[in-house]
Short mmCIF file of C-alpha atoms and ligand atoms in Angstrom, two decimals:
data_model
loop_
_atom_site.label_atom_id
_atom_site.label_comp_id
_atom_site.label_asym_id
_atom_site.label_seq_id
_atom_site.Cartn_x
_atom_site.Cartn_y
_atom_site.Cartn_z
CA MET U 1 74.17 128.35 96.25
CA THR U 2 74.89 132.08 96.61
CA SER U 3 78.63 131.40 96.62
CA LEU U 4 78.38 128.91 93.73
CA VAL U 5 76.44 131.36 91.54
CA ARG U 6 78.79 134.24 92.40
CA HIS U 7 81.88 132.21 91.44
CA LEU U 8 80.19 130.71 88.37
CA HIS U 9 79.23 134.17 87.10
CA ASP U 10 82.78 135.40 87.82
CA PHE U 11 84.10 132.51 85.72
CA ILE U 12 81.73 133.31 82.83
CA ARG U 13 82.63 137.02 82.99
CA ASP U 14 86.33 136.05 82.96
CA ALA U 15 86.14 133.46 80.14
CA GLU U 16 83.47 135.26 78.01
CA PRO U 17 82.43 132.06 76.17
CA THR U 18 80.77 132.10 72.75
CA PHE U 19 77.48 130.14 72.47
CA ASP U 20 79.45 127.27 70.88
CA GLU U 21 81.88 127.22 73.80
CA TRP U 22 79.00 127.32 76.31
CA LEU U 23 77.39 124.35 74.50
CA ALA U 24 80.72 122.46 74.48
CA GLY U 25 80.78 122.88 78.28
CA ILE U 26 77.19 121.62 78.60
CA ASN U 27 78.01 118.63 76.32
CA PHE U 28 81.12 117.83 78.37
CA LEU U 29 79.09 117.69 81.61
CA THR U 30 76.35 115.67 79.87
CA ARG U 31 78.92 113.10 78.65
CA THR U 32 80.41 112.97 82.15
CA GLY U 33 76.97 112.04 83.49
CA HIS U 34 76.29 109.49 80.76
CA MET U 35 79.66 107.83 81.43
CA SER U 36 78.84 107.39 85.14
CA THR U 37 77.37 104.06 86.26
CA ASP U 38 77.41 102.09 89.53
CA LYS U 39 80.87 100.81 88.40
CA ARG U 40 82.38 104.01 87.05
CA GLN U 41 82.01 107.49 88.54
CA GLU U 42 83.27 109.95 85.95
CA PHE U 43 82.15 112.96 88.05
CA ILE U 44 84.34 111.85 90.96
CA LEU U 45 87.21 111.33 88.50
CA LEU U 46 86.59 114.88 87.25
CA SER U 47 86.67 116.15 90.84
CA GLU U 48 89.93 114.27 91.43
CA THR U 49 91.65 115.48 88.25
CA LEU U 50 90.64 119.10 88.97
CA GLY U 51 92.15 118.88 92.47
CA VAL U 52 88.74 119.33 94.12
CA SER U 53 88.79 115.99 95.99
CA MET U 54 92.18 116.77 97.57
CA LEU U 55 90.98 120.27 98.49
CA VAL U 56 87.98 118.74 100.29
CA ASP U 57 90.44 116.31 101.95
CA ALA U 58 92.66 119.21 103.07
CA ILE U 59 89.68 121.16 104.48
CA ASN U 60 88.36 118.17 106.44
CA HIS U 61 91.71 116.88 107.72
CA ARG U 62 93.32 120.15 108.83
CA ASN U 63 94.54 119.03 112.24
CA ARG U 64 96.14 115.61 112.15
CA ASP U 65 97.63 115.99 115.69
CA GLY U 66 100.33 113.40 114.92
CA ALA U 67 98.00 111.07 112.99
CA THR U 68 99.03 109.76 109.55
CA GLU U 69 98.01 112.02 106.67
CA THR U 70 95.13 111.10 104.36
CA THR U 71 94.60 111.05 100.60
CA VAL U 72 91.96 110.05 98.01
CA LEU U 73 90.05 106.75 98.24
CA GLY U 74 89.97 106.31 94.44
CA PRO U 75 87.58 104.21 92.33
CA PHE U 76 89.21 100.83 92.88
CA TYR U 77 88.28 100.31 96.55
CA VAL U 78 85.84 97.40 96.90
CA GLU U 79 83.89 96.89 100.12
CA GLY U 80 84.00 93.43 101.63
CA ALA U 81 87.54 92.46 100.57
CA PRO U 82 88.47 88.88 101.52
CA GLU U 83 89.57 88.44 105.15
CA MET U 84 93.13 87.14 105.36
CA PRO U 85 95.41 86.01 108.19
CA LEU U 86 98.56 87.97 109.04
CA GLY U 87 101.39 86.99 106.69
CA ALA U 88 98.98 86.09 103.86
CA ASN U 89 99.83 86.56 100.22
CA VAL U 90 97.21 89.02 98.91
CA THR U 91 98.09 88.75 95.19
CA GLY U 92 95.37 86.26 94.16
CA GLY U 93 97.67 85.28 91.27
CA LEU U 94 98.28 88.81 89.93
CA LYS U 95 101.91 89.37 88.98
CA GLY U 96 104.83 91.53 90.12
CA GLU U 97 108.07 91.48 92.09
CA PRO U 98 107.55 90.12 95.63
CA LEU U 99 106.98 92.71 98.37
CA PHE U 100 106.79 92.15 102.13
CA ALA U 101 104.83 94.98 103.81
CA GLU U 102 104.66 95.41 107.57
CA GLY U 103 103.91 97.97 110.23
CA ILE U 104 102.18 98.89 113.46
CA VAL U 105 98.85 100.67 113.84
CA SER U 106 98.72 102.91 116.89
CA SER U 107 96.97 105.86 118.53
CA PRO U 108 98.52 109.33 118.00
CA ASP U 109 100.60 108.86 121.17
CA GLY U 110 101.92 105.47 120.02
CA GLN U 111 99.62 103.04 121.89
CA PRO U 112 99.39 99.93 119.62
CA LEU U 113 95.84 99.16 118.47
CA LEU U 114 94.82 95.51 118.66
CA ASN U 115 92.44 94.08 116.04
CA ALA U 116 92.42 97.17 113.80
CA ALA U 117 91.03 96.24 110.35
CA VAL U 118 93.64 96.93 107.64
CA ASP U 119 92.27 96.93 104.08
CA VAL U 120 94.95 96.95 101.36
CA TRP U 121 94.56 97.19 97.58
CA GLN U 122 96.87 98.05 94.70
CA SER U 123 97.78 97.63 91.03
CA ASP U 124 99.88 94.78 89.59
CA ALA U 125 103.12 94.99 87.58
CA ALA U 126 101.11 95.85 84.45
CA GLY U 127 99.41 98.78 86.25
CA PHE U 128 95.96 97.16 86.58
CA TYR U 129 93.66 96.52 89.55
CA ASP U 130 91.79 93.20 89.70
CA VAL U 131 88.47 94.92 88.82
CA GLN U 132 89.95 96.19 85.54
CA TYR U 133 90.39 92.64 84.17
CA ALA U 134 87.12 92.04 82.30
CA ASP U 135 87.41 88.24 82.53
CA ARG U 136 88.15 88.16 86.29
CA THR U 137 85.63 88.00 89.12
CA GLU U 138 87.77 87.01 92.12
CA ALA U 139 89.70 89.47 94.32
CA GLY U 140 93.42 89.97 93.64
CA LEU U 141 95.93 92.34 95.20
CA ARG U 142 93.38 93.26 97.85
CA GLY U 143 92.48 91.90 101.25
CA ARG U 144 91.59 92.69 104.85
CA LEU U 145 93.91 91.81 107.74
CA HIS U 146 93.64 92.49 111.47
CA THR U 147 96.46 93.74 113.68
CA ASN U 148 97.76 91.45 116.42
CA SER U 149 98.11 92.30 120.12
CA ASN U 150 101.21 94.41 119.32
CA GLY U 151 99.22 96.41 116.77
CA ARG U 152 101.31 94.74 114.05
CA PHE U 153 100.24 93.74 110.53
CA TYR U 154 102.26 92.11 107.74
CA PHE U 155 101.51 90.55 104.39
CA TRP U 156 103.08 89.50 101.09
CA SER U 157 102.21 91.35 97.92
CA VAL U 158 104.01 92.68 94.84
CA MET U 159 105.67 95.99 94.04
CA PRO U 160 103.04 98.46 92.79
CA THR U 161 103.70 100.34 89.53
CA ALA U 162 102.65 103.72 88.17
CA TYR U 163 99.48 103.49 86.07
CA PRO U 164 97.13 105.70 84.05
CA ILE U 165 93.71 106.59 85.47
CA PRO U 166 90.77 105.68 83.18
CA SER U 167 91.14 108.15 80.28
CA ASP U 168 88.71 106.83 77.64
CA GLY U 169 85.98 109.32 78.65
CA PRO U 170 85.47 113.09 79.01
CA VAL U 171 88.08 113.29 81.81
CA GLY U 172 90.65 111.79 79.42
CA ASP U 173 89.61 114.37 76.78
CA MET U 174 90.08 117.16 79.34
CA LEU U 175 93.57 115.85 80.24
CA LYS U 176 94.55 115.70 76.56
CA ALA U 177 93.14 119.18 75.85
CA THR U 178 95.15 120.62 78.75
CA LYS U 179 98.29 118.62 77.77
CA ARG U 180 98.28 116.62 81.02
CA HIS U 181 99.31 112.97 81.33
CA PRO U 182 96.93 110.50 83.07
CA TYR U 183 99.49 108.77 85.34
CA ARG U 184 99.51 108.19 89.09
CA PRO U 185 102.81 107.40 90.84
CA ALA U 186 103.13 103.84 92.22
CA HIS U 187 101.41 103.37 95.58
CA LEU U 188 99.76 100.95 97.97
CA HIS U 189 96.26 101.87 99.25
CA PHE U 190 95.28 101.45 102.92
CA LEU U 191 91.94 101.88 104.70
CA ILE U 192 92.39 101.30 108.44
CA ALA U 193 89.52 101.15 110.91
CA ALA U 194 89.54 100.74 114.71
CA GLU U 195 86.82 101.43 117.25
CA GLY U 196 87.07 104.90 118.79
CA TYR U 197 89.27 106.20 115.94
CA GLU U 198 88.62 107.97 112.63
CA THR U 199 88.97 105.59 109.70
CA LEU U 200 92.24 106.37 107.93
CA ILE U 201 92.22 106.40 104.10
CA THR U 202 95.68 106.81 102.70
CA HIS U 203 98.42 105.60 100.32
CA LEU U 204 102.14 104.87 100.64
CA PHE U 205 103.95 106.15 97.54
CA VAL U 206 107.20 104.70 96.21
CA ALA U 207 110.12 107.15 96.59
CA GLY U 208 111.82 107.93 93.28
CA ASP U 209 108.70 107.44 91.12
CA GLN U 210 108.77 109.75 88.09
CA TYR U 211 105.17 110.94 88.66
CA LEU U 212 105.41 112.03 92.31
CA ASP U 213 105.42 115.71 91.29
CA SER U 214 102.67 115.40 88.66
CA ASP U 215 100.10 112.90 90.02
CA ALA U 216 97.02 113.16 87.75
CA VAL U 217 94.79 113.40 90.87
CA PHE U 218 97.08 115.54 93.10
CA GLY U 219 97.04 112.85 95.81
CA VAL U 220 100.73 112.92 96.85
CA LYS U 221 101.71 114.32 100.25
CA ARG U 222 105.40 114.39 101.17
CA SER U 223 104.77 112.51 104.44
CA LEU U 224 103.32 109.56 102.46
CA ILE U 225 106.41 108.90 100.30
CA ARG U 226 108.34 105.82 101.46
CA THR U 227 111.57 104.08 100.51
CA TYR U 228 110.73 100.52 99.52
CA THR U 229 114.04 98.68 100.09
CA ARG U 230 115.46 96.02 97.77
CA GLU U 231 116.53 92.93 99.76
CA ALA U 232 118.80 90.07 98.68
CA ALA U 233 117.55 86.47 98.38
CA GLY U 234 117.49 84.74 101.77
CA ALA U 235 115.27 84.64 104.86
CA ALA U 236 112.40 87.15 104.98
CA PRO U 237 111.12 88.57 108.33
CA ASP U 238 108.39 85.89 108.55
CA GLY U 239 110.97 83.10 108.05
CA ARG U 240 110.07 82.53 104.40
CA LYS U 241 113.14 81.57 102.30
CA MET U 242 113.31 83.84 99.28
CA THR U 243 115.16 82.45 96.27
CA THR U 244 115.04 85.79 94.39
CA PRO U 245 115.54 89.40 95.55
CA TRP U 246 112.42 90.94 97.12
CA TRP U 247 111.16 94.32 98.28
CA ARG U 248 110.39 95.42 101.81
CA LEU U 249 108.13 98.22 103.05
CA ARG U 250 108.05 99.20 106.71
CA ASN U 251 105.53 101.78 107.83
CA ASP U 252 103.63 102.55 111.02
CA PHE U 253 100.23 104.25 110.93
CA ARG U 254 98.76 106.50 113.60
CA LEU U 255 94.97 106.88 113.74
CA LYS U 256 93.22 110.01 114.98
CA ARG U 257 90.86 109.69 117.92
CA ALA U 258 87.20 110.02 116.85
CA GLU U 259 85.39 113.13 118.09
CA PRO U 260 82.77 112.21 120.71
CA PRO U 261 79.28 112.45 119.15
CA ALA U 262 77.53 115.80 119.75
CA ILE U 263 74.83 115.58 122.45
CA GLN U 264 71.38 116.15 120.94
CA GLY U 265 69.79 119.38 122.19
CA ALA U 266 73.04 120.70 123.74
CA ARG U 267 73.65 124.43 123.31
C1 BEZ N 301 93.62 105.24 92.60
O1 BEZ N 301 94.64 105.50 93.18
O2 BEZ N 301 93.25 104.09 92.60
C2 BEZ N 301 92.88 106.35 91.88
C3 BEZ N 301 92.56 107.50 92.56
C4 BEZ N 301 91.86 108.51 91.90
C5 BEZ N 301 91.49 108.34 90.57
C6 BEZ N 301 91.82 107.18 89.89
C7 BEZ N 301 92.53 106.16 90.55
FE1 FE N 302 95.54 103.51 93.16
#
């Protein structure tokens, strides 16, 4: 609290607001609260668009020790995604150009991790997540797979596209007032969990996307940008015969070992 008050007073001394400006700030925060429900968290969106969430991420993930880098979870993660077998099509009928994604989950020194839970979720070709379709209740473009004995996972999906974050509330007003666009560069989300390891929350961004340098939530890290390759019609890695061109993403993930729990009463 001492630090918060010191920095808040520094800000007020620096900005010297009029009473009207002070009230506009109070109204902005009030609207941010009113906009927040169990489905929409406008305060977290504010934290993300001010770069605070990624600063907290940077502070808490300083030493990756060879593990894959992390980024924001975002509002479109849904717990309890449908379990799917390896090779499944996760689209649930949502549309886009076919994508085959594959990789290995391992420890930081490259030991493959068997039965790691791999949650994936993403937007469709129109830039929407399943939960943004008002008339839809079933999962689409999300699922949970488990790695095999080689630590390998693979699934069929569609190419993700860049999309705007929700901008019909106070956060959208703030972006407009500061002349910022609301877009995120195209990405796939991953949440990967294995016993004895820290759960990894990350994205894989599409190289060449026009918003990589101006992500509305500052979530891009260079190490998370991948080349999604365009493949000609023909046999895919799982033997499927593709009659149209398709995209392929290959990426291995390394999980960080979990810290052993502190012993109660130890000094
Ligand atoms: C997302 O990538 O799903 C996301 C992250 C932060 C804010 C809005 C969307
Ligand atoms: Fe996203």
